[in-house]
Amino acid sequence: MLEVIQAAPPDAILGLTEAFRKDSNPNKINLSVGVYQDETGTTPILESVQQAGRQVVANQQSKSYLPIDGAPAYAAAVQRLIFGHESEVVTAGRAATSHTPGGTGALRVAADFIKQNLPAATVWLSEPTWPNHPNIFAAAGVPTRSFPYFDSTTQGLAFDQACKAIGEIPEGDVILLHGCCHNPTGIDPTADQWSQLAEVVSERGLLPLLDFAYQGFAEGLQEDAAGLQKFCQPGSELLICSSFSKNFGLYRERVGALTVVVPDHEVIGPVQSQVKRCIRSNYSNPPAHGAALVTTILEDSKLTDQWHGEVASMRDRINETRKALVKTLAAKGATADYSFMTRQRGMFSFSGLTAEQVDTLREKYSIYIVRSGRINVAGITPKNIEPLCEAIAEVT
Ligand code: LMR
């Protein structure tokens, strides 16, 4: 039976890292997957995480199962992080948070939840979006469609077109928005645009699903939640998928969360019971370690302060690198105006490189970039920036 199975195409992002590992060129550069690297090209374990790790190992008492939706202390810490300390959503008991294996795990649980409880719903994705979004919803049997998001002529948000398209989405559908640091474009709505989006989404009777994988990488941990919080008016409904891969550097620990916000506390029990049902039939209950680290940090004010500083320094390095990238591209003779790169937010720069140019960079220079032209700015270092910019100038 298995002999007839055809090979699947490589993953649009992780497939490139597989190819990078096999590349024997000593000067190869991997700017594909969104993983932070410091100036030396290593992905550090944050100091706050190392300290928390020592505490977790010293204090743990059991390896028995966690509850299906994870530990209550983790859920409470995550809610404080995304909604703030005094949010009505929290005080009114309108939110339930499940600990999931990474942000992808949260999205898959959300997709299963939509399939089982809102079977007529289509999920609307921005064009472009993270290439794994359509895969996740397809795997759960949920149909997807897209709405315009990016204007390649201005390198900015196609806001009017987006609002017009959203205004025509059928009532009862789900709209997926990126909470901050839109992946792949790095273009986010302004505060005023977020308010307008929240209004049109609510007027149309759509369920917003916020993918929140980069909290802290745009302006700050608190600031980056401002868009999402516009969807939290009293009586609102909302799904939030958090990832702590990037902001805690916990990529391989697979730690994330699905938070469901319901209009009234009365509804939270039945809704969360359905979320738990999805989890139980998928991976049963979550892996403990990553969430124990996050909880330890967020429950300790000294570790929290330290972590805030570490997130700020990752953010600052990326922003400095954006400036250096624009400057070095010009110095190496790239003729296009790349100043838009300094206005993009988060780990990525949507460079405008075509798929053919990206292929040439890989084949000729062993530089790995996602075919949409998305560059992981956090992978650029003082050592690789010159050869990178020379190659880009060459292919453009
Ligand atoms: C990315 O977009 O590179 C990250 O979200 C990592 C991934 O899983 O694709």
PDB file of N, CA and C in Angstrom, residues 109-194:
ATOM      1  N   VAL A 109      -5.426  23.537  17.002  1.00  0.00           N
ATOM      2  CA  VAL A 109      -6.564  23.327  17.920  1.00  0.00           C
ATOM      3  C   VAL A 109      -7.698  24.282  17.537  1.00  0.00           C
ATOM      4  N   ALA A 110      -7.347  25.527  17.204  1.00  0.00           N
ATOM      5  CA  ALA A 110      -8.376  26.487  16.784  1.00  0.00           C
ATOM      6  C   ALA A 110      -9.081  25.990  15.526  1.00  0.00           C
ATOM      7  N   ALA A 111      -8.299  25.438  14.596  1.00  0.00           N
ATOM      8  CA  ALA A 111      -8.886  24.936  13.342  1.00  0.00           C
ATOM      9  C   ALA A 111      -9.837  23.768  13.625  1.00  0.00           C
ATOM     10  N   ASP A 112      -9.423  22.845  14.479  1.00  0.00           N
ATOM     11  CA  ASP A 112     -10.301  21.710  14.832  1.00  0.00           C
ATOM     12  C   ASP A 112     -11.567  22.217  15.530  1.00  0.00           C
ATOM     13  N   PHE A 113     -11.381  23.206  16.403  1.00  0.00           N
ATOM     14  CA  PHE A 113     -12.526  23.787  17.128  1.00  0.00           C
ATOM     15  C   PHE A 113     -13.512  24.424  16.139  1.00  0.00           C
ATOM     16  N   ILE A 114     -12.980  25.148  15.154  1.00  0.00           N
ATOM     17  CA  ILE A 114     -13.848  25.787  14.148  1.00  0.00           C
ATOM     18  C   ILE A 114     -14.577  24.708  13.353  1.00  0.00           C
ATOM     19  N   LYS A 115     -13.848  23.697  12.921  1.00  0.00           N
ATOM     20  CA  LYS A 115     -14.458  22.636  12.105  1.00  0.00           C
ATOM     21  C   LYS A 115     -15.622  21.979  12.860  1.00  0.00           C
ATOM     22  N   GLN A 116     -15.387  21.719  14.152  1.00  0.00           N
ATOM     23  CA  GLN A 116     -16.401  20.963  14.893  1.00  0.00           C
ATOM     24  C   GLN A 116     -17.551  21.815  15.404  1.00  0.00           C
ATOM     25  N   ASN A 117     -17.281  23.090  15.658  1.00  0.00           N
ATOM     26  CA  ASN A 117     -18.318  23.908  16.293  1.00  0.00           C
ATOM     27  C   ASN A 117     -18.908  24.985  15.393  1.00  0.00           C
ATOM     28  N   LEU A 118     -18.194  25.340  14.328  1.00  0.00           N
ATOM     29  CA  LEU A 118     -18.696  26.333  13.369  1.00  0.00           C
ATOM     30  C   LEU A 118     -18.537  25.715  11.977  1.00  0.00           C
ATOM     31  N   PRO A 119     -19.211  24.595  11.713  1.00  0.00           N
ATOM     32  CA  PRO A 119     -18.889  23.804  10.516  1.00  0.00           C
ATOM     33  C   PRO A 119     -19.123  24.530   9.199  1.00  0.00           C
ATOM     34  N   ALA A 120     -19.920  25.604   9.218  1.00  0.00           N
ATOM     35  CA  ALA A 120     -20.175  26.316   7.951  1.00  0.00           C
ATOM     36  C   ALA A 120     -19.148  27.420   7.696  1.00  0.00           C
ATOM     37  N   ALA A 121     -18.250  27.632   8.649  1.00  0.00           N
ATOM     38  CA  ALA A 121     -17.359  28.808   8.538  1.00  0.00           C
ATOM     39  C   ALA A 121     -16.187  28.582   7.581  1.00  0.00           C
ATOM     40  N   THR A 122     -15.870  29.631   6.840  1.00  0.00           N
ATOM     41  CA  THR A 122     -14.628  29.706   6.053  1.00  0.00           C
ATOM     42  C   THR A 122     -13.680  30.600   6.841  1.00  0.00           C
ATOM     43  N   VAL A 123     -12.377  30.284   6.798  1.00  0.00           N
ATOM     44  CA  VAL A 123     -11.388  31.159   7.450  1.00  0.00           C
ATOM     45  C   VAL A 123     -10.743  32.032   6.369  1.00  0.00           C
ATOM     46  N   TRP A 124     -10.763  33.339   6.591  1.00  0.00           N
ATOM     47  CA  TRP A 124     -10.213  34.306   5.638  1.00  0.00           C
ATOM     48  C   TRP A 124      -8.805  34.693   6.059  1.00  0.00           C
ATOM     49  N   LEU A 125      -7.877  34.535   5.113  1.00  0.00           N
ATOM     50  CA  LEU A 125      -6.458  34.796   5.382  1.00  0.00           C
ATOM     51  C   LEU A 125      -6.006  36.013   4.584  1.00  0.00           C
ATOM     52  N   SER A 126      -5.069  36.770   5.155  1.00  0.00           N
ATOM     53  CA  SER A 126      -4.537  37.911   4.403  1.00  0.00           C
ATOM     54  C   SER A 126      -3.728  37.393   3.221  1.00  0.00           C
ATOM     55  N   GLU A 127      -3.668  38.181   2.171  1.00  0.00           N
ATOM     56  CA  GLU A 127      -2.836  37.842   1.001  1.00  0.00           C
ATOM     57  C   GLU A 127      -1.700  38.850   0.940  1.00  0.00           C
ATOM     58  N   PRO A 128      -0.443  38.460   1.231  1.00  0.00           N
ATOM     59  CA  PRO A 128       0.016  37.119   1.565  1.00  0.00           C
ATOM     60  C   PRO A 128      -0.141  36.814   3.056  1.00  0.00           C
ATOM     61  N   THR A 129       0.166  35.557   3.398  1.00  0.00           N
ATOM     62  CA  THR A 129       0.187  35.186   4.821  1.00  0.00           C
ATOM     63  C   THR A 129       1.275  34.139   5.033  1.00  0.00           C
ATOM     64  N   TRP A 130       1.428  33.705   6.271  1.00  0.00           N
ATOM     65  CA  TRP A 130       2.394  32.639   6.600  1.00  0.00           C
ATOM     66  C   TRP A 130       1.992  31.393   5.805  1.00  0.00           C
ATOM     67  N   PRO A 131       2.924  30.790   5.042  1.00  0.00           N
ATOM     68  CA  PRO A 131       2.523  29.693   4.163  1.00  0.00           C
ATOM     69  C   PRO A 131       1.934  28.482   4.894  1.00  0.00           C
ATOM     70  N   ASN A 132       2.183  28.364   6.191  1.00  0.00           N
ATOM     71  CA  ASN A 132       1.620  27.216   6.921  1.00  0.00           C
ATOM     72  C   ASN A 132       0.151  27.434   7.317  1.00  0.00           C
ATOM     73  N   HIS A 133      -0.348  28.676   7.265  1.00  0.00           N
ATOM     74  CA  HIS A 133      -1.761  28.896   7.628  1.00  0.00           C
ATOM     75  C   HIS A 133      -2.701  28.039   6.777  1.00  0.00           C
ATOM     76  N   PRO A 134      -2.617  28.144   5.421  1.00  0.00           N
ATOM     77  CA  PRO A 134      -3.545  27.320   4.637  1.00  0.00           C
ATOM     78  C   PRO A 134      -3.387  25.825   4.912  1.00  0.00           C
ATOM     79  N   ASN A 135      -2.145  25.375   5.142  1.00  0.00           N
ATOM     80  CA  ASN A 135      -1.924  23.935   5.418  1.00  0.00           C
ATOM     81  C   ASN A 135      -2.670  23.500   6.670  1.00  0.00           C
ATOM     82  N   ILE A 136      -2.586  24.330   7.708  1.00  0.00           N
ATOM     83  CA  ILE A 136      -3.176  23.947   9.003  1.00  0.00           C
ATOM     84  C   ILE A 136      -4.692  23.829   8.870  1.00  0.00           C
ATOM     85  N   PHE A 137      -5.319  24.816   8.220  1.00  0.00           N
ATOM     86  CA  PHE A 137      -6.786  24.760   8.106  1.00  0.00           C
ATOM     87  C   PHE A 137      -7.209  23.635   7.158  1.00  0.00           C
ATOM     88  N   ALA A 138      -6.428  23.420   6.097  1.00  0.00           N
ATOM     89  CA  ALA A 138      -6.761  22.317   5.175  1.00  0.00           C
ATOM     90  C   ALA A 138      -6.681  20.983   5.912  1.00  0.00           C
ATOM     91  N   ALA A 139      -5.655  20.829   6.756  1.00  0.00           N
ATOM     92  CA  ALA A 139      -5.502  19.564   7.488  1.00  0.00           C
ATOM     93  C   ALA A 139      -6.691  19.314   8.404  1.00  0.00           C
ATOM     94  N   ALA A 140      -7.299  20.390   8.893  1.00  0.00           N
ATOM     95  CA  ALA A 140      -8.465  20.248   9.779  1.00  0.00           C
ATOM     96  C   ALA A 140      -9.773  20.202   8.974  1.00  0.00           C
ATOM     97  N   GLY A 141      -9.677  20.327   7.660  1.00  0.00           N
ATOM     98  CA  GLY A 141     -10.890  20.289   6.830  1.00  0.00           C
ATOM     99  C   GLY A 141     -11.666  21.591   6.830  1.00  0.00           C
ATOM    100  N   VAL A 142     -10.981  22.701   7.148  1.00  0.00           N
ATOM    101  CA  VAL A 142     -11.654  24.013   7.174  1.00  0.00           C
ATOM    102  C   VAL A 142     -11.297  24.766   5.885  1.00  0.00           C
ATOM    103  N   PRO A 143     -12.294  25.230   5.106  1.00  0.00           N
ATOM    104  CA  PRO A 143     -11.974  25.967   3.884  1.00  0.00           C
ATOM    105  C   PRO A 143     -11.377  27.343   4.184  1.00  0.00           C
ATOM    106  N   THR A 144     -10.488  27.799   3.299  1.00  0.00           N
ATOM    107  CA  THR A 144      -9.902  29.136   3.474  1.00  0.00           C
ATOM    108  C   THR A 144     -10.093  29.949   2.194  1.00  0.00           C
ATOM    109  N   ARG A 145     -10.166  31.268   2.365  1.00  0.00           N
ATOM    110  CA  ARG A 145     -10.151  32.206   1.246  1.00  0.00           C
ATOM    111  C   ARG A 145      -9.277  33.370   1.663  1.00  0.00           C
ATOM    112  N   SER A 146      -9.010  34.301   0.735  1.00  0.00           N
ATOM    113  CA  SER A 146      -8.098  35.370   1.146  1.00  0.00           C
ATOM    114  C   SER A 146      -8.656  36.754   0.843  1.00  0.00           C
ATOM    115  N   PHE A 147      -8.163  37.713   1.605  1.00  0.00           N
ATOM    116  CA  PHE A 147      -8.514  39.126   1.376  1.00  0.00           C
ATOM    117  C   PHE A 147      -7.210  39.895   1.139  1.00  0.00           C
ATOM    118  N   PRO A 148      -7.260  40.986   0.318  1.00  0.00           N
ATOM    119  CA  PRO A 148      -6.028  41.727   0.013  1.00  0.00           C
ATOM    120  C   PRO A 148      -5.459  42.391   1.270  1.00  0.00           C
ATOM    121  N   TYR A 149      -4.146  42.415   1.355  1.00  0.00           N
ATOM    122  CA  TYR A 149      -3.519  43.004   2.552  1.00  0.00           C
ATOM    123  C   TYR A 149      -2.354  43.917   2.189  1.00  0.00           C
ATOM    124  N   PHE A 150      -1.552  43.485   1.199  1.00  0.00           N
ATOM    125  CA  PHE A 150      -0.295  44.191   0.929  1.00  0.00           C
ATOM    126  C   PHE A 150      -0.357  44.896  -0.420  1.00  0.00           C
ATOM    127  N   ASP A 151       0.120  46.141  -0.444  1.00  0.00           N
ATOM    128  CA  ASP A 151       0.168  46.899  -1.686  1.00  0.00           C
ATOM    129  C   ASP A 151       1.640  46.984  -2.121  1.00  0.00           C
ATOM    130  N   SER A 152       1.984  46.250  -3.169  1.00  0.00           N
ATOM    131  CA  SER A 152       3.403  46.174  -3.534  1.00  0.00           C
ATOM    132  C   SER A 152       3.901  47.486  -4.162  1.00  0.00           C
ATOM    133  N   THR A 153       2.980  48.339  -4.615  1.00  0.00           N
ATOM    134  CA  THR A 153       3.470  49.598  -5.195  1.00  0.00           C
ATOM    135  C   THR A 153       3.914  50.566  -4.095  1.00  0.00           C
ATOM    136  N   THR A 154       3.207  50.565  -2.963  1.00  0.00           N
ATOM    137  CA  THR A 154       3.610  51.474  -1.870  1.00  0.00           C
ATOM    138  C   THR A 154       4.428  50.738  -0.807  1.00  0.00           C
ATOM    139  N   GLN A 155       4.570  49.428  -0.950  1.00  0.00           N
ATOM    140  CA  GLN A 155       5.211  48.587   0.077  1.00  0.00           C
ATOM    141  C   GLN A 155       4.490  48.754   1.409  1.00  0.00           C
ATOM    142  N   GLY A 156       3.203  49.033   1.365  1.00  0.00           N
ATOM    143  CA  GLY A 156       2.462  49.270   2.610  1.00  0.00           C
ATOM    144  C   GLY A 156       1.183  48.457   2.651  1.00  0.00           C
ATOM    145  N   LEU A 157       0.348  48.796   3.610  1.00  0.00           N
ATOM    146  CA  LEU A 157      -0.909  48.083   3.815  1.00  0.00           C
ATOM    147  C   LEU A 157      -1.939  48.549   2.786  1.00  0.00           C
ATOM    148  N   ALA A 158      -2.609  47.593   2.156  1.00  0.00           N
ATOM    149  CA  ALA A 158      -3.690  47.941   1.213  1.00  0.00           C
ATOM    150  C   ALA A 158      -4.966  48.104   2.044  1.00  0.00           C
ATOM    151  N   PHE A 159      -4.979  49.156   2.866  1.00  0.00           N
ATOM    152  CA  PHE A 159      -6.015  49.232   3.909  1.00  0.00           C
ATOM    153  C   PHE A 159      -7.430  49.358   3.346  1.00  0.00           C
ATOM    154  N   ASP A 160      -7.613  50.248   2.376  1.00  0.00           N
ATOM    155  CA  ASP A 160      -8.976  50.438   1.843  1.00  0.00           C
ATOM    156  C   ASP A 160      -9.488  49.168   1.175  1.00  0.00           C
ATOM    157  N   GLN A 161      -8.597  48.553   0.397  1.00  0.00           N
ATOM    158  CA  GLN A 161      -8.992  47.301  -0.271  1.00  0.00           C
ATOM    159  C   GLN A 161      -9.314  46.215   0.753  1.00  0.00           C
ATOM    160  N   ALA A 162      -8.496  46.166   1.809  1.00  0.00           N
ATOM    161  CA  ALA A 162      -8.727  45.153   2.849  1.00  0.00           C
ATOM    162  C   ALA A 162     -10.092  45.380   3.504  1.00  0.00           C
ATOM    163  N   CYS A 163     -10.379  46.649   3.863  1.00  0.00           N
ATOM    164  CA  CYS A 163     -11.648  46.940   4.547  1.00  0.00           C
ATOM    165  C   CYS A 163     -12.835  46.624   3.636  1.00  0.00           C
ATOM    166  N   LYS A 164     -12.681  46.961   2.369  1.00  0.00           N
ATOM    167  CA  LYS A 164     -13.773  46.707   1.419  1.00  0.00           C
ATOM    168  C   LYS A 164     -14.034  45.195   1.342  1.00  0.00           C
ATOM    169  N   ALA A 165     -12.952  44.428   1.189  1.00  0.00           N
ATOM    170  CA  ALA A 165     -13.114  42.969   1.070  1.00  0.00           C
ATOM    171  C   ALA A 165     -13.678  42.384   2.364  1.00  0.00           C
ATOM    172  N   ILE A 166     -13.197  42.869   3.499  1.00  0.00           N
ATOM    173  CA  ILE A 166     -13.680  42.325   4.783  1.00  0.00           C
ATOM    174  C   ILE A 166     -15.167  42.660   4.946  1.00  0.00           C
ATOM    175  N   GLY A 167     -15.535  43.846   4.460  1.00  0.00           N
ATOM    176  CA  GLY A 167     -16.938  44.268   4.538  1.00  0.00           C
ATOM    177  C   GLY A 167     -17.875  43.402   3.713  1.00  0.00           C
ATOM    178  N   GLU A 168     -17.317  42.539   2.879  1.00  0.00           N
ATOM    179  CA  GLU A 168     -18.162  41.656   2.057  1.00  0.00           C
ATOM    180  C   GLU A 168     -18.063  40.191   2.469  1.00  0.00           C
ATOM    181  N   ILE A 169     -17.310  39.909   3.516  1.00  0.00           N
ATOM    182  CA  ILE A 169     -17.196  38.505   3.976  1.00  0.00           C
ATOM    183  C   ILE A 169     -18.530  38.092   4.601  1.00  0.00           C
ATOM    184  N   PRO A 170     -19.024  36.901   4.271  1.00  0.00           N
ATOM    185  CA  PRO A 170     -20.307  36.489   4.843  1.00  0.00           C
ATOM    186  C   PRO A 170     -20.273  36.388   6.375  1.00  0.00           C
ATOM    187  N   GLU A 171     -21.351  36.799   6.990  1.00  0.00           N
ATOM    188  CA  GLU A 171     -21.504  36.716   8.448  1.00  0.00           C
ATOM    189  C   GLU A 171     -21.256  35.270   8.907  1.00  0.00           C
ATOM    190  N   GLY A 172     -20.611  35.137  10.039  1.00  0.00           N
ATOM    191  CA  GLY A 172     -20.383  33.793  10.583  1.00  0.00           C
ATOM    192  C   GLY A 172     -19.053  33.186  10.155  1.00  0.00           C
ATOM    193  N   ASP A 173     -18.305  33.869   9.279  1.00  0.00           N
ATOM    194  CA  ASP A 173     -16.978  33.365   8.905  1.00  0.00           C
ATOM    195  C   ASP A 173     -15.934  33.852   9.912  1.00  0.00           C
ATOM    196  N   VAL A 174     -14.733  33.328   9.760  1.00  0.00           N
ATOM    197  CA  VAL A 174     -13.634  33.655  10.679  1.00  0.00           C
ATOM    198  C   VAL A 174     -12.599  34.460   9.904  1.00  0.00           C
ATOM    199  N   ILE A 175     -12.061  35.505  10.506  1.00  0.00           N
ATOM    200  CA  ILE A 175     -10.990  36.265   9.844  1.00  0.00           C
ATOM    201  C   ILE A 175      -9.713  36.167  10.670  1.00  0.00           C
ATOM    202  N   LEU A 176      -8.637  35.721  10.022  1.00  0.00           N
ATOM    203  CA  LEU A 176      -7.363  35.582  10.726  1.00  0.00           C
ATOM    204  C   LEU A 176      -6.523  36.841  10.489  1.00  0.00           C
ATOM    205  N   LEU A 177      -6.165  37.501  11.574  1.00  0.00           N
ATOM    206  CA  LEU A 177      -5.305  38.690  11.508  1.00  0.00           C
ATOM    207  C   LEU A 177      -4.020  38.407  12.297  1.00  0.00           C
ATOM    208  N   HIS A 178      -2.944  39.059  11.895  1.00  0.00           N
ATOM    209  CA  HIS A 178      -1.668  38.863  12.608  1.00  0.00           C
ATOM    210  C   HIS A 178      -1.598  39.948  13.685  1.00  0.00           C
ATOM    211  N   GLY A 179      -1.477  39.558  14.955  1.00  0.00           N
ATOM    212  CA  GLY A 179      -1.541  40.515  16.064  1.00  0.00           C
ATOM    213  C   GLY A 179      -0.506  41.628  15.955  1.00  0.00           C
ATOM    214  N   CYS A 180       0.689  41.313  15.487  1.00  0.00           N
ATOM    215  CA  CYS A 180       1.725  42.309  15.214  1.00  0.00           C
ATOM    216  C   CYS A 180       2.771  41.633  14.343  1.00  0.00           C
ATOM    217  N   CYS A 181       3.647  42.434  13.748  1.00  0.00           N
ATOM    218  CA  CYS A 181       4.749  41.905  12.930  1.00  0.00           C
ATOM    219  C   CYS A 181       4.227  40.932  11.872  1.00  0.00           C
ATOM    220  N   HIS A 182       3.329  41.440  11.026  1.00  0.00           N
ATOM    221  CA  HIS A 182       2.699  40.592  10.009  1.00  0.00           C
ATOM    222  C   HIS A 182       3.760  39.750   9.283  1.00  0.00           C
ATOM    223  N   ASN A 183       3.478  38.464   9.201  1.00  0.00           N
ATOM    224  CA  ASN A 183       4.389  37.506   8.576  1.00  0.00           C
ATOM    225  C   ASN A 183       3.793  37.073   7.240  1.00  0.00           C
ATOM    226  N   PRO A 184       4.326  37.415   6.096  1.00  0.00           N
ATOM    227  CA  PRO A 184       5.718  37.789   5.852  1.00  0.00           C
ATOM    228  C   PRO A 184       5.993  39.281   5.636  1.00  0.00           C
ATOM    229  N   THR A 185       5.007  40.175   5.602  1.00  0.00           N
ATOM    230  CA  THR A 185       5.294  41.524   5.076  1.00  0.00           C
ATOM    231  C   THR A 185       5.955  42.477   6.077  1.00  0.00           C
ATOM    232  N   GLY A 186       5.762  42.236   7.376  1.00  0.00           N
ATOM    233  CA  GLY A 186       6.276  43.186   8.364  1.00  0.00           C
ATOM    234  C   GLY A 186       5.463  44.473   8.415  1.00  0.00           C
ATOM    235  N   ILE A 187       4.297  44.486   7.758  1.00  0.00           N
ATOM    236  CA  ILE A 187       3.451  45.690   7.721  1.00  0.00           C
ATOM    237  C   ILE A 187       2.228  45.476   8.612  1.00  0.00           C
ATOM    238  N   ASP A 188       2.083  46.321   9.624  1.00  0.00           N
ATOM    239  CA  ASP A 188       0.944  46.215  10.557  1.00  0.00           C
ATOM    240  C   ASP A 188       0.022  47.410  10.392  1.00  0.00           C
ATOM    241  N   PRO A 189      -1.265  47.255  10.743  1.00  0.00           N
ATOM    242  CA  PRO A 189      -2.154  48.418  10.778  1.00  0.00           C
ATOM    243  C   PRO A 189      -1.689  49.412  11.843  1.00  0.00           C
ATOM    244  N   THR A 190      -2.021  50.706  11.645  1.00  0.00           N
ATOM    245  CA  THR A 190      -1.780  51.704  12.694  1.00  0.00           C
ATOM    246  C   THR A 190      -2.869  51.527  13.766  1.00  0.00           C
ATOM    247  N   ALA A 191      -2.719  52.260  14.875  1.00  0.00           N
ATOM    248  CA  ALA A 191      -3.702  52.150  15.966  1.00  0.00           C
ATOM    249  C   ALA A 191      -5.102  52.486  15.445  1.00  0.00           C
ATOM    250  N   ASP A 192      -5.170  53.530  14.630  1.00  0.00           N
ATOM    251  CA  ASP A 192      -6.464  53.947  14.112  1.00  0.00           C
ATOM    252  C   ASP A 192      -7.027  52.889  13.146  1.00  0.00           C
ATOM    253  N   GLN A 193      -6.154  52.318  12.339  1.00  0.00           N
ATOM    254  CA  GLN A 193      -6.609  51.270  11.411  1.00  0.00           C
ATOM    255  C   GLN A 193      -7.087  50.030  12.167  1.00  0.00           C
ATOM    256  N   TRP A 194      -6.414  49.705  13.277  1.00  0.00           N
ATOM    257  CA  TRP A 194      -6.877  48.571  14.100  1.00  0.00           C
ATOM    258  C   TRP A 194      -8.305  48.831  14.594  1.00  0.00           C
TER     259      TRP A 194
END
